[in-house]
Short mmCIF file of C-alpha atoms and ligand atoms in Angstrom, two decimals:
data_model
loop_
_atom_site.label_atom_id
_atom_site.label_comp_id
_atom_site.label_asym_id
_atom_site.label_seq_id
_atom_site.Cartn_x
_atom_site.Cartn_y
_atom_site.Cartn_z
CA UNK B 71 0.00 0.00 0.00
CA UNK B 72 1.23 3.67 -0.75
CA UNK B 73 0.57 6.26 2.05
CA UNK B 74 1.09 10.17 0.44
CA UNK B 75 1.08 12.61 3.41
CA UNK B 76 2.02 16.00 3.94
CA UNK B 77 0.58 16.67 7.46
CA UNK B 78 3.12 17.41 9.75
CA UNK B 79 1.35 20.06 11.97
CA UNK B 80 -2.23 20.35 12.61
CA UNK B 81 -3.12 24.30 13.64
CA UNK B 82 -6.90 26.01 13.45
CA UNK B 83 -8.53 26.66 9.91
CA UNK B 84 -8.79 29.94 9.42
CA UNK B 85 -11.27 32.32 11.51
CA UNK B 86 -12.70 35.29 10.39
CA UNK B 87 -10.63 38.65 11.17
CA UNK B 88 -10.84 40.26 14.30
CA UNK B 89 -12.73 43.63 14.66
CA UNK B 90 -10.36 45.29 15.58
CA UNK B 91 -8.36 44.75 11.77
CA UNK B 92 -11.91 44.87 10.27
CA UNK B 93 -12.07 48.30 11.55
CA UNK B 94 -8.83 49.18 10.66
CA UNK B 95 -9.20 48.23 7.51
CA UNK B 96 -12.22 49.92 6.84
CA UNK B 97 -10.72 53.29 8.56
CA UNK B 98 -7.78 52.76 5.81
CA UNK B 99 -10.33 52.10 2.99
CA UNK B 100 -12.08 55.38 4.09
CA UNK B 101 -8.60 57.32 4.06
CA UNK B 102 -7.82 55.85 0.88
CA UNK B 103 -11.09 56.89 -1.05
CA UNK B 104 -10.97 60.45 0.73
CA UNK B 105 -7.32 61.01 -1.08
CA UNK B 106 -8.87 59.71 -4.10
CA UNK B 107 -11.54 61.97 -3.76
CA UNK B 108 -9.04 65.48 -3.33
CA UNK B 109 -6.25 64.11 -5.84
CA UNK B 110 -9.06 63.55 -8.27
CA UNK B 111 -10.83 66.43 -7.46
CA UNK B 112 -7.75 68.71 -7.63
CA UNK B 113 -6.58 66.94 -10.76
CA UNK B 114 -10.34 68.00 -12.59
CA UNK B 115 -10.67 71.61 -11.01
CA UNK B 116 -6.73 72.12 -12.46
CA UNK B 117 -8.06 71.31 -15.63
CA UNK B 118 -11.16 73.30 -15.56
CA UNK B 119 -8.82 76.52 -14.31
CA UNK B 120 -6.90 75.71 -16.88
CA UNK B 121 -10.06 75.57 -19.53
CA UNK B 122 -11.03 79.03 -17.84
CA UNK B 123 -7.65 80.24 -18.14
CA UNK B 124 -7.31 79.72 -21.62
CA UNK B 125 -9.79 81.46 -22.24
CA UNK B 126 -9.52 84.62 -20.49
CA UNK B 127 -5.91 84.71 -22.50
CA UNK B 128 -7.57 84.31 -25.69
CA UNK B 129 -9.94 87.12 -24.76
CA UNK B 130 -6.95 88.82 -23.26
CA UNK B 131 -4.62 88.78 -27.09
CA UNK B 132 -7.94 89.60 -29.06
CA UNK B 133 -7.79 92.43 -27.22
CA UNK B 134 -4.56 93.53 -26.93
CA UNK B 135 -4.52 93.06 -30.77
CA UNK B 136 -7.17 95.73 -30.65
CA UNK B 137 -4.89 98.18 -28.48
CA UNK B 138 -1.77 97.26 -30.48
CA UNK B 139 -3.59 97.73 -34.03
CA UNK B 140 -4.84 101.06 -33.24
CA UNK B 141 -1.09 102.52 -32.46
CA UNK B 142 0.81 100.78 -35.17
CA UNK B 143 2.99 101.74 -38.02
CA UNK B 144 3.84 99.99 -40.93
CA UNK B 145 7.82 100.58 -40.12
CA UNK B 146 7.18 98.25 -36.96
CA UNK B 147 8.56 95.41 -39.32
CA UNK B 148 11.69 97.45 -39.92
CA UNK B 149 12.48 98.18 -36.99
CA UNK B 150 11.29 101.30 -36.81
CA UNK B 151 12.12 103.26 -33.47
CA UNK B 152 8.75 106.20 -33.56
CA UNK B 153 6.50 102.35 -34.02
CA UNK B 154 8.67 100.74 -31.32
CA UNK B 155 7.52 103.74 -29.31
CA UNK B 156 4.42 104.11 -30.16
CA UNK B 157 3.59 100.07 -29.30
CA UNK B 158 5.69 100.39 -26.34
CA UNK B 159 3.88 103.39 -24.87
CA UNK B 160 0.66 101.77 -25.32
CA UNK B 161 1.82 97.95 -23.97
CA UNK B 162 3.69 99.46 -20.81
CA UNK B 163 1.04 101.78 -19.42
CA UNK B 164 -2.37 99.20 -20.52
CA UNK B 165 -1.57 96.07 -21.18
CA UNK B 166 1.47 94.58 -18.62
CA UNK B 167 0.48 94.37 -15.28
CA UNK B 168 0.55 91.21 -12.54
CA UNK B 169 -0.99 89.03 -15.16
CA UNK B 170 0.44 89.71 -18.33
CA UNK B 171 4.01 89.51 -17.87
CA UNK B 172 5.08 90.15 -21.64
CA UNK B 173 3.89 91.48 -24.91
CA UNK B 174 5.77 90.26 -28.16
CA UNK B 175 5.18 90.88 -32.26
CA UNK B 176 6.24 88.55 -34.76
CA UNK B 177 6.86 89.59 -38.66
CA UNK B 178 5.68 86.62 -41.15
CA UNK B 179 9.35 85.56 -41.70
CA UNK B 180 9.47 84.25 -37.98
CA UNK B 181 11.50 87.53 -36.59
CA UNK B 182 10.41 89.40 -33.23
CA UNK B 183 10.05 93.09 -34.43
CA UNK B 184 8.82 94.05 -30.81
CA UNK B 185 9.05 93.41 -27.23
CA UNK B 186 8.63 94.51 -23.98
CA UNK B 187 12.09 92.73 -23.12
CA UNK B 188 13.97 95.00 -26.14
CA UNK B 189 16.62 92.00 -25.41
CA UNK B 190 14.17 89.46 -27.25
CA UNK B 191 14.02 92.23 -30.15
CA UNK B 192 16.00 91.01 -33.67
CA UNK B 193 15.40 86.79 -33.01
CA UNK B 194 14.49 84.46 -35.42
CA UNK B 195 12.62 81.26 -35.00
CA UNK B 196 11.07 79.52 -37.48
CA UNK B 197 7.54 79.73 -37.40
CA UNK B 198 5.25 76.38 -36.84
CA UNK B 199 2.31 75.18 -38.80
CA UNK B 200 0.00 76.45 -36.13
CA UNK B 201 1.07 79.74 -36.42
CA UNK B 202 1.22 79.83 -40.30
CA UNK B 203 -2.53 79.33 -40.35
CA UNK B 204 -2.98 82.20 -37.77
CA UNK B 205 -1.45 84.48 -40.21
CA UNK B 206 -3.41 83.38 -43.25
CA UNK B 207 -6.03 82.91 -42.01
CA UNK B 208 -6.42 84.73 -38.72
CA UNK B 209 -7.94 83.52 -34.58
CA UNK B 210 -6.45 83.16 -31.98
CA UNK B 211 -4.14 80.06 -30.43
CA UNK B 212 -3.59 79.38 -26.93
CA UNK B 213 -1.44 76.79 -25.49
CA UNK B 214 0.72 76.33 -21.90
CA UNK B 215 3.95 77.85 -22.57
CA UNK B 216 6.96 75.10 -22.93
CA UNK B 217 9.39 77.55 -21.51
CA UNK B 218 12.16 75.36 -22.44
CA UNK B 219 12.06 76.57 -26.66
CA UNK B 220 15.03 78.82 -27.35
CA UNK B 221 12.51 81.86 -28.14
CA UNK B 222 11.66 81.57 -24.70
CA UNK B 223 14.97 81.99 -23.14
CA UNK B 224 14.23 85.34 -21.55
CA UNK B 225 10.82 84.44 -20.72
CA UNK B 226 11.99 81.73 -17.62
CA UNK B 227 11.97 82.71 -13.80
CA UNK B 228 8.44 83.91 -14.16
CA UNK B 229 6.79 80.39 -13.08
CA UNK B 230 4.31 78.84 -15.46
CA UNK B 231 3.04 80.79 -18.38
CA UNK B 232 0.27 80.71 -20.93
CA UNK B 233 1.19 81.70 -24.49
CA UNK B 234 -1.91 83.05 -26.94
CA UNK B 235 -0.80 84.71 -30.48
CA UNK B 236 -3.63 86.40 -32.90
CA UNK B 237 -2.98 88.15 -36.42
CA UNK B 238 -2.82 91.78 -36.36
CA UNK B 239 -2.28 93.82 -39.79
CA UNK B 240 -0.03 97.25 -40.04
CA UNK B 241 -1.87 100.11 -41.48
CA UNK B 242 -1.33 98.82 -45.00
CA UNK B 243 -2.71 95.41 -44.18
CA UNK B 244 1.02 93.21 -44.32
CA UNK B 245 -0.15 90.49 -41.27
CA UNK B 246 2.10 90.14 -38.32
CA UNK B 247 1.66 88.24 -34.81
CA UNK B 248 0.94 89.84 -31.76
CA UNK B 249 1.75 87.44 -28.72
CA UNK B 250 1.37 88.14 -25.16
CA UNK B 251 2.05 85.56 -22.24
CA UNK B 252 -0.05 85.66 -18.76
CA UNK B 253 0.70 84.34 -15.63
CA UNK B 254 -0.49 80.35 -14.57
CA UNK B 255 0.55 80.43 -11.34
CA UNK B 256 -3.29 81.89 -10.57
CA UNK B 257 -4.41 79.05 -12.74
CA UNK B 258 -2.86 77.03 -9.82
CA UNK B 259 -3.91 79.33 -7.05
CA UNK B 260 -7.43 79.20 -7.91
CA UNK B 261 -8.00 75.41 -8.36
CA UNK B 262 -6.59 75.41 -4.68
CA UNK B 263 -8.69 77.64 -3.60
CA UNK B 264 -11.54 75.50 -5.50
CA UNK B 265 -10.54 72.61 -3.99
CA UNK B 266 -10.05 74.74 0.00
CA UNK B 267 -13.62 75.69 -0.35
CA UNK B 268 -15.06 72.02 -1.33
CA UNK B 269 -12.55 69.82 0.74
CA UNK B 270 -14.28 70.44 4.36
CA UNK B 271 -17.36 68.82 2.92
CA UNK B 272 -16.18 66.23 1.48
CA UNK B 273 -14.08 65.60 4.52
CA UNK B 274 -16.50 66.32 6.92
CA UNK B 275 -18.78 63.73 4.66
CA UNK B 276 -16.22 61.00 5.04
CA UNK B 277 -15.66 61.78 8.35
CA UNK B 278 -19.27 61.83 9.44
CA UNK B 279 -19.28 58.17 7.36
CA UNK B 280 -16.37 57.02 9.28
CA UNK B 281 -18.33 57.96 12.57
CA UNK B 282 -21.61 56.31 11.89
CA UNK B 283 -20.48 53.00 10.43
CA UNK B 284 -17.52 52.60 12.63
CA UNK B 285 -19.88 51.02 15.38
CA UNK B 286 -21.69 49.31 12.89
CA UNK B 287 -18.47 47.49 11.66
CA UNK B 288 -17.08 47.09 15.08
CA UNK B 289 -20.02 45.46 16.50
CA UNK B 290 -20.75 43.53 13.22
CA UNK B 291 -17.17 41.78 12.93
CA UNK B 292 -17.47 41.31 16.63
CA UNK B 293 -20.81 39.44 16.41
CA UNK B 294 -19.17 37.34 13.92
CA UNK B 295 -16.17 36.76 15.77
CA UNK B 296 -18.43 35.54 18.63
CA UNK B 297 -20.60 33.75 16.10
CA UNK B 298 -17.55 31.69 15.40
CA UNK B 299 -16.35 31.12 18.75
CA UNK B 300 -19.63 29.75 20.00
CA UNK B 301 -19.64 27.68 16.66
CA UNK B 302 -16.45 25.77 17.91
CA UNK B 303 -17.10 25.77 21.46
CA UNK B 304 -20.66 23.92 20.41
CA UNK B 305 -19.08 21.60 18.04
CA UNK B 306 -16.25 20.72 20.13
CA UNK B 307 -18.57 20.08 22.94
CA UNK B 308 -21.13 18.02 20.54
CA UNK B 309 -17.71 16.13 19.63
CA UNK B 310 -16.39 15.58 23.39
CA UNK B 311 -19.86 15.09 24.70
CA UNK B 312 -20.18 11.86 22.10
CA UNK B 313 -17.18 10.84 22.74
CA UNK B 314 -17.65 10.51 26.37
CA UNK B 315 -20.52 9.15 25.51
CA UNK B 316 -19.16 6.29 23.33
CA UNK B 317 -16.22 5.97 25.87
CA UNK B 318 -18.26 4.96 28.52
CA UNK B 319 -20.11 2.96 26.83
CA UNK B 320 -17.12 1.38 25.28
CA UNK B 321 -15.59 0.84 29.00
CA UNK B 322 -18.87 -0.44 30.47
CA UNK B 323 -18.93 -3.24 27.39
CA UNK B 324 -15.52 -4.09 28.30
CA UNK B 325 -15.33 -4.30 31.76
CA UNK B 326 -18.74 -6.06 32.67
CA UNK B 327 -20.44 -7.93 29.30
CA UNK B 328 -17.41 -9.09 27.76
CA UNK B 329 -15.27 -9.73 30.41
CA UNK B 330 -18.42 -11.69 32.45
CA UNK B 331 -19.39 -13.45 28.96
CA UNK B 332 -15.43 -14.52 27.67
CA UNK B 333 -15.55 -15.92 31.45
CA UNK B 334 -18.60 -17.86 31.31
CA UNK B 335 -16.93 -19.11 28.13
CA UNK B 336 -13.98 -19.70 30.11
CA UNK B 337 -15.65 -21.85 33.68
CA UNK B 338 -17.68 -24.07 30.65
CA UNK B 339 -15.43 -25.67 29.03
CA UNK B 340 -14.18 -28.06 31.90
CA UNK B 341 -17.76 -28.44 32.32
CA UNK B 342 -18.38 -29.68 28.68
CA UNK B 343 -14.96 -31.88 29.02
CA UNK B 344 -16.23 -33.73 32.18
CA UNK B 345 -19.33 -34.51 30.62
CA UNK B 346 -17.53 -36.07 27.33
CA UNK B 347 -15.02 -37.66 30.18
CA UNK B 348 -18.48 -39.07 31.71
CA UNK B 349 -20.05 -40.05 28.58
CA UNK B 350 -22.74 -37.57 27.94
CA UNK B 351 -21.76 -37.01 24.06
CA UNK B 352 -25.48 -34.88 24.22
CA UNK B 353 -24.69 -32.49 26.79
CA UNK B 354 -20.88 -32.06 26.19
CA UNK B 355 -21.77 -31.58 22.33
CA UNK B 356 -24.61 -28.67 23.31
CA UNK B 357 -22.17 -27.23 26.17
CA UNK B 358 -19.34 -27.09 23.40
CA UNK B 359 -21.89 -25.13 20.97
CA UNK B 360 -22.70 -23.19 23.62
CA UNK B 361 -19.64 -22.28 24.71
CA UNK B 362 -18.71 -21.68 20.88
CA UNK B 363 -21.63 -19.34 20.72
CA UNK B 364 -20.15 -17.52 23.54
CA UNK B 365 -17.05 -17.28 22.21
CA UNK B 366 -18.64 -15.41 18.48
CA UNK B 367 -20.58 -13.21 21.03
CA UNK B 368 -17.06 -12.13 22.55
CA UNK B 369 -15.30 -11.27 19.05
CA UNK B 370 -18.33 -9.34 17.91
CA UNK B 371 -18.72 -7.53 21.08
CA UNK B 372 -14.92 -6.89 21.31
CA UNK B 373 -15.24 -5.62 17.48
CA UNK B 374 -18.18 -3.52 18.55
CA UNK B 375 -15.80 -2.15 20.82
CA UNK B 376 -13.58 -0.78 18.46
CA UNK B 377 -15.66 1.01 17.03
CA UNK B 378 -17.31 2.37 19.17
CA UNK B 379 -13.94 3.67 20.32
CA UNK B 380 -12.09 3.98 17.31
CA UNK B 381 -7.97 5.00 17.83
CA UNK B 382 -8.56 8.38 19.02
CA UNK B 383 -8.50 10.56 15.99
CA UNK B 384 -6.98 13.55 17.43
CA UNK B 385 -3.82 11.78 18.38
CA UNK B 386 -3.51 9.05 15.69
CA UNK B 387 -4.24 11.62 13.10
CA UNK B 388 -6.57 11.18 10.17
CA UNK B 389 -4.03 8.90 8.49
CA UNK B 390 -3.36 6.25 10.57
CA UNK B 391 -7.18 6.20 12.00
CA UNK B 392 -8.14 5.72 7.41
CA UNK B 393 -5.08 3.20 7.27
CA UNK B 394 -6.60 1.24 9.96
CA UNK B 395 -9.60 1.74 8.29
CA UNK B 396 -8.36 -0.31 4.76
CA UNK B 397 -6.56 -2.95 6.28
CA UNK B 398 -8.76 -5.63 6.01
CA UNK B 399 -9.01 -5.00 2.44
CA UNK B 400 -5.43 -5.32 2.36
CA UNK B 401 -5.98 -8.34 3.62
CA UNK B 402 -8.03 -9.79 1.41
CA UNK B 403 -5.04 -8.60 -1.69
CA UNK B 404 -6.95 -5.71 -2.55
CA UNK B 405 -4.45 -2.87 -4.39
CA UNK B 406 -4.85 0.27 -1.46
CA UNK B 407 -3.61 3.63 -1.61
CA UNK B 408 -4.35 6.32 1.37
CA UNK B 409 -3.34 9.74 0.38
CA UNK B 410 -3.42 12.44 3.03
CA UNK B 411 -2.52 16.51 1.62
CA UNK B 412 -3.07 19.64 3.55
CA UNK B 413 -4.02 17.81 6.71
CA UNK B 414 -2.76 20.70 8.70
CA UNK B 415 -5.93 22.36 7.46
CA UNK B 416 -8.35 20.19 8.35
CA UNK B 417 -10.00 20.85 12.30
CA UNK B 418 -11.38 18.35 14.71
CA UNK B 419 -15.14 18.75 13.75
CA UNK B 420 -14.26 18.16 9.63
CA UNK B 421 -12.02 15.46 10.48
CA UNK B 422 -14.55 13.79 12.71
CA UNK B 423 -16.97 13.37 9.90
CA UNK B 424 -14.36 12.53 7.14
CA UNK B 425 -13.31 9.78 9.55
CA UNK B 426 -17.41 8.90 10.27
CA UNK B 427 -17.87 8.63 5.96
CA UNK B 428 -14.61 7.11 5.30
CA UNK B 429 -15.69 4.54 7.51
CA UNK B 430 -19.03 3.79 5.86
CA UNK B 431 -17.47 3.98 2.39
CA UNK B 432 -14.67 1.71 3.22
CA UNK B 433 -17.02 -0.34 4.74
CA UNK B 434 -19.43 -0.75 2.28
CA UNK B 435 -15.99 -1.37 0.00
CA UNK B 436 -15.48 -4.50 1.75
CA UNK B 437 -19.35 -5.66 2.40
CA UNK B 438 -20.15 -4.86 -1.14
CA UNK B 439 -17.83 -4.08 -3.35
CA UNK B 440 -15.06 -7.25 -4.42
CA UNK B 441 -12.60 -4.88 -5.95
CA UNK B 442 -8.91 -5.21 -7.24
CA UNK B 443 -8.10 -1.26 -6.77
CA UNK B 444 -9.19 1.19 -4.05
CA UNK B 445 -8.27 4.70 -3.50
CA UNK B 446 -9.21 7.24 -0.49
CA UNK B 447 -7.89 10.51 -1.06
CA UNK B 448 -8.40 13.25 1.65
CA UNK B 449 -7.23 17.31 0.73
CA UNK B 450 -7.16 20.14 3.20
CA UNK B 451 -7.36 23.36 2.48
CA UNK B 452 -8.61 27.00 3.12
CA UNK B 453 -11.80 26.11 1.57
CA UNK B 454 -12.72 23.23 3.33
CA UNK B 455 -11.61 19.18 3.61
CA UNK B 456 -12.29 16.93 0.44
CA UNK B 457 -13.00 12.93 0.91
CA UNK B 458 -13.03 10.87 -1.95
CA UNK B 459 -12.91 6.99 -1.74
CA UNK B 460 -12.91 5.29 -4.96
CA UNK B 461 -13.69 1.50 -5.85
CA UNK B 462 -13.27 -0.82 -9.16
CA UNK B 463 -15.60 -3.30 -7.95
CA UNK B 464 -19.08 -4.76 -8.92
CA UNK B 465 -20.89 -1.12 -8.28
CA UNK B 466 -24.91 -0.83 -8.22
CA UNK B 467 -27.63 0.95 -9.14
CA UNK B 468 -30.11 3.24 -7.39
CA UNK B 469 -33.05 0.88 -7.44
CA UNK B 470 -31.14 -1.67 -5.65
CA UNK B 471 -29.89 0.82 -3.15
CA UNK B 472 -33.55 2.00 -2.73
CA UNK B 473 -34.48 -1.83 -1.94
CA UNK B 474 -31.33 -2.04 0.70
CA UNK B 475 -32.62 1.06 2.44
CA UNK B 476 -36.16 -0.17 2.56
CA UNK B 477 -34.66 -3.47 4.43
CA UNK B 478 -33.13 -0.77 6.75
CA UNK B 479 -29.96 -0.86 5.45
CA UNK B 480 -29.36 2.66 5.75
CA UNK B 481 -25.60 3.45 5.93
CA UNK B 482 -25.40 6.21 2.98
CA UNK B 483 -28.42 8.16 4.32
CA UNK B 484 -27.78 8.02 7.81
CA UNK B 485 -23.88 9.31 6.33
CA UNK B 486 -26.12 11.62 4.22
CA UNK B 487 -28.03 13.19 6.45
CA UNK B 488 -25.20 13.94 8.76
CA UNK B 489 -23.00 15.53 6.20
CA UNK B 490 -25.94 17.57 5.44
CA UNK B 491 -26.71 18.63 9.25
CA UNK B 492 -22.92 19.48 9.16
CA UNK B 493 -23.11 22.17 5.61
CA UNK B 494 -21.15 20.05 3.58
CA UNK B 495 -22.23 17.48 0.80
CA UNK B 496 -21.89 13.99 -0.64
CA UNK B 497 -22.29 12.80 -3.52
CA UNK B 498 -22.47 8.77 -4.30
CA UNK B 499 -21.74 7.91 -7.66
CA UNK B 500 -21.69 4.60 -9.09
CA UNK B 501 -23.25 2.00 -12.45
CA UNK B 502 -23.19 -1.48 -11.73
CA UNK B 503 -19.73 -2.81 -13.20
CA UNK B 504 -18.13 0.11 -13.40
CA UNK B 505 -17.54 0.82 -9.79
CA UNK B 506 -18.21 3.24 -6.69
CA UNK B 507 -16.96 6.67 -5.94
CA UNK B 508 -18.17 8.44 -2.00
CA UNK B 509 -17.15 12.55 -2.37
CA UNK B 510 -17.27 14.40 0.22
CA UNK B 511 -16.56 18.07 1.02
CA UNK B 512 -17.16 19.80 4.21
CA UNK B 513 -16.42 23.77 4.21
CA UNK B 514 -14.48 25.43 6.69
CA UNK B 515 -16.34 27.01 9.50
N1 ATP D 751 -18.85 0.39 -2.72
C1 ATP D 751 -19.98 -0.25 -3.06
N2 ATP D 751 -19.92 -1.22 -4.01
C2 ATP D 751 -21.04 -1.88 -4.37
N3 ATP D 751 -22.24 -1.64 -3.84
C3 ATP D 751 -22.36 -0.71 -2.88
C4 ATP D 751 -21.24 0.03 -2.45
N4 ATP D 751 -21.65 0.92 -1.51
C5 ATP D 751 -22.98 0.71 -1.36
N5 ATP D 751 -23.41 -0.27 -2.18
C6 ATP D 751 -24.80 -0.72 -2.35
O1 ATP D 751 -25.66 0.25 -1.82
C7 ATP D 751 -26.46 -0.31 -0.80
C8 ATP D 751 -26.71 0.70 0.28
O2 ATP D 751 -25.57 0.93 1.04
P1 ATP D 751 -25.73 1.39 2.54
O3 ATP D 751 -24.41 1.64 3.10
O4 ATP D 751 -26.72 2.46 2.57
O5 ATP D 751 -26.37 0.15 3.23
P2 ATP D 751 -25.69 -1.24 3.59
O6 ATP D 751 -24.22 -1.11 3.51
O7 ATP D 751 -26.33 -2.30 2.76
O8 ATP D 751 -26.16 -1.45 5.06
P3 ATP D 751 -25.65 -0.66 6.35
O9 ATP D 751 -24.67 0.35 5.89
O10 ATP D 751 -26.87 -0.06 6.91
O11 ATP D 751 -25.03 -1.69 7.20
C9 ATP D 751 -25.70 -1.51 -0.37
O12 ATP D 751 -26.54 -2.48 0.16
C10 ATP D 751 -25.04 -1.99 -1.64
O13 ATP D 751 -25.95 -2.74 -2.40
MG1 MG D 752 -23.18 0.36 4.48
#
C-alpha cells in the first residue's frame, strides 16, 4: 500500500478577522477613497482653471490686438524706433500688469520686431504650422507655454506661463503676430482655492461616514467573531460530549459484558470436558456449541468495541485512524492507496466526519464491493476538507440501493443526512460494473 502525506502540523482553519483589523481596515479604505476623492478632485478643477484660463488669455490677445492695431505703423517690421515707441507706450502703461508679464510681435518671416524685453528684439525662429494658419487665415491660439524653446529663453523665472498669439495687420494690411504671455501660477492658485472651499465637505462627509459606520463594523465583525467562537465551542462540545458518551459505553462493554461473557466461556469448558469424560456425548456436544456461541458473542462484542472507540483521531491523526480503516481489504489482496494533503488544514469537527464517511465507504468497500483497486484521497485546504474513496468493484444501481434502504440498510443516508446537518455534501456515484466513488466536502467554518 502507498501512504502520500504531507501533514506534519495540525493548527486552526482559518477564523474570520478580528474587529479590531476589520475596523482598521475599513478606517484605511475610508482614508484611501478620501485622497482619491481630493487628488481627483484637484486633478479636474486644475483642468477646468486651466479651460477658464485659456480662455480669459484668448480674450486677453484679441484684445490687446485691438490696443496694439490702433497705435501701429507699418515701419514696426523694420524696426522702426517712432512704431517701437508708439507700441511700447501703449503695452507698458495698458496692457502689462501682474498678469500679463510680456507682450511680443512677430513679422511673417518668424523675426520678433517688438518686445517689452527689447533683449528678445531682432530673433528668429522659425515659425510652426500652427502659427502659419494664424497668419493666413487669422484667430487666436492658446497653449501652456513650454518655456524650455530657445525663443523663450528670456521668458523663464516667471513660473508657469500661458502663451496666446492672434494676427494683427499694419496700417497697410502686411499680417504680423501679436503674442502676449499671462501668468499660470493663478491658474494654480485658484483650483486650490476650488478645492479649499469644497474639501471640508467632502471631509467632513467621510468623516461623518467614518463615525456612523464605525460602530456598525465594530459590532458587526465582533458578532461574527463571537458567532464563530460559539460555533467551535458547540461543536467541540457536541464532539467531546459523544465521545464521552461512546467511551463509557465502550468501557462499560468491556469491563462487565465481555469480560463476564469470555468468562462464562472460560468456567464451561471443563464443564463440557467432564461430561464427554463421563459419557454424555449430548450435553458435552450442546455445552461445546454453547460455549462456541459464547465465544462469536465475545469477538463481535470486542469488534463492537472498536468502534465504538475507534484510535482516538486527534492523536492518531486522520491517516493512521483511514489506514486502519483499509486494512482488512489489504488483507483480502486488494491494491490500497491512502493519500493524506493539507491535513494541517483540516479541524477536529471536519475530520470527525471525514473519519465517520470514510468509515461507511470503506465499509461498504469490503461488504459490497469485491474490488482489485481502491483509492481514499483526503485534501485540506482554506476552503474546506475533500474525501473521496474510490472502488473498481461490482458497483450498483439506485433501485437496488432504494431496496437495501427499505430493508433498513441505511448506511449512505444516515452518512447523508449527517454531512448535510454538518453544511457540507456527498455525492455517491456509481453503475453497476463500473464501480463506486463516496465525495465528500465539508467547508471550513
Ligand atoms: N462500494 C460499493 N460497491 C457496491 N455496492 C455498494 C457500495 N456501496 C454501497 N453499495 C450498495 O448500496 C447499498 C446501500 O448501502 P448502505 O451503506 O446504505 O447500506 P448497507 O451497507 O447495505 O447497510 P448498512 O450500511 O446499513 O449496514 C448496499 O446495500 C449496496 O448494495
Ligand atoms: Mg453500508
Amino acid at each position: 500500500m502507498r501512504v502520500v502525506s504531507t501533514k506534519t502540523s495540525r493548527t486552526r482553519p482559518s477564523s474570520p478577522p478580528t474587529a479590531r483589523a476589520v475596523l482598521l481596515w475599513f478606517v484605511l479604505g475610508t482614508a484611501l477613497a478620501s485622497a482619491v476623492v481630493i487628488g481627483g478632485g484637484y486633478v479636474a478643477l486644475r483642468s477646468v482653471a486651466i479651460d477658464e484660463a485659456k480662455r480669459d488669455t484668448r480674450a486677453k490677445v484679441l484684445e490687446v490686438a485691438h490696443l496694439v492695431e490702433s497705435v501701429i505703423g507699418d515701419d514696426i517690421l523694420a524696426g522702426g524706433q517712432a512704431a517701437v515707441t508708439a507700441v511700447d507706450d501703449v503695452v507698458i502703461a495698458r496692457v502689462l500688469d501682474a498678469s500679463v508679464v510680456r507682450v511680443k510681435i512677430w513679422s511673417a518671416d518668424g523675426r520678433v520686431v517688438y518686445s517689452d524685453l527689447p533683449a528678445q528684439v531682432g530673433g528668429r525662429y522659425a515659425l510652426d504650422d500652427e502659427q502659419l494658419a494664424l497668419l493666413r487665415e487669422g484667430g487666436a491660439e492658446v497653449e501652456v507655454s513650454s518655456l524650455d524653446r530657445p525663443e523663450n529663453a528670456l521668458d523663464r523665472g516667471q513660473g508657469e506661463l500661458i502663451e496666446a498669439y492672434t494676427r494683427i495687420r499694419t496700417p497697410s494690411g502686411t499680417p504680423a503676430l501679436l503674442e502676449i504671455y499671462q501668468r499660470f501660477d493663478s491658474v494654480n492658485a485658484s483650483a486650490r482655492r476650488l478645492l479649499g472651499a469644497l474639501a471640508p465637505p467632502i471631509l467632513g462627509g467621510m468623516a461623518l461616514l467614518l463615525l456612523v459606520q464605525a460602530p456598525l463594523v465594530w459590532s458587526l465583525s465582533r458578532r461574527l467573531q463571537r458567532g464563530h467562537e460559539e460555533r467551535e465551542a458547540l461543536l467541540a462540545n457536541a464532539i467531546a460530549a459523544s465521545n464521552r458518551e461512546r467511551r463509557r459505553v465502550a468501557s462499560y462493554l468491556h469491563d462487565g459484558p465481555v469480560q463476564e461473557i469470555a468468562g462464562l466461556a472460560f468456567a464451561l469448558a471443563p464443564v463440557a470436558e467432564d461430561a464427554k469424560r463421563r459419557g454424555e456425548a449430548e450435553v458435552a456436544t450442546e455445552l461445546g456449541a454453547a460455549i462456541e456461541r459464547l465465544r462469536l458473542t465475545v469477538r463481535d462484542l470486542r469488534a463492537l468495541l472498536v468502534e465504538l472507540h475507534p484510535p482516538h483521531l486527534a492523536a492518531a491523526g486522520l491517516e493512521a485512524a483511514i489506514t486502519d480503516l483499509v486494512s482488512p481489504l489489504e488483507g483480502q489482496g486488494v491494491d490500497v492507496s491512502v493519500a493524506v494533503r493539507g491535513g494541517d488544514a483540516i479541524d477536529q469537527g471536519q475530520e470527525a466526519l471525514v473519519f465517520r464517511v470514510a468509515q461507511e465507504a470503506v465499509r461498504n468497500v469490503i461488504a459490497h464491493a469485491d474490488p482489485r483497486r481502491v483509492e481514499v484521497a483526503v485534501v485540506g485546504g482554506l476552503a474546506g476538507a475533500r474525501l473521496v474513496v474510490a472502488d473498481d468493484g461490482r458497483g450498483f444501481d439506485p433501485d437496488e440501493r432504494a431496496a437495501r434502504a427499505a430493508e433498513g440498510h441505511l448506511g449512505l443516508a444516515l452518512l447523508e443526512e449527517l454531512v448535510r446537518q454538518a453544511g457540507g455534501r456527498l455525492v455517491v456515484r456509481s453503475e453497476p460494473g463500473e464501480g463506486t466513488t463516496v465525495e465528500l466536502d465539508v467547508p471550513s467554518r
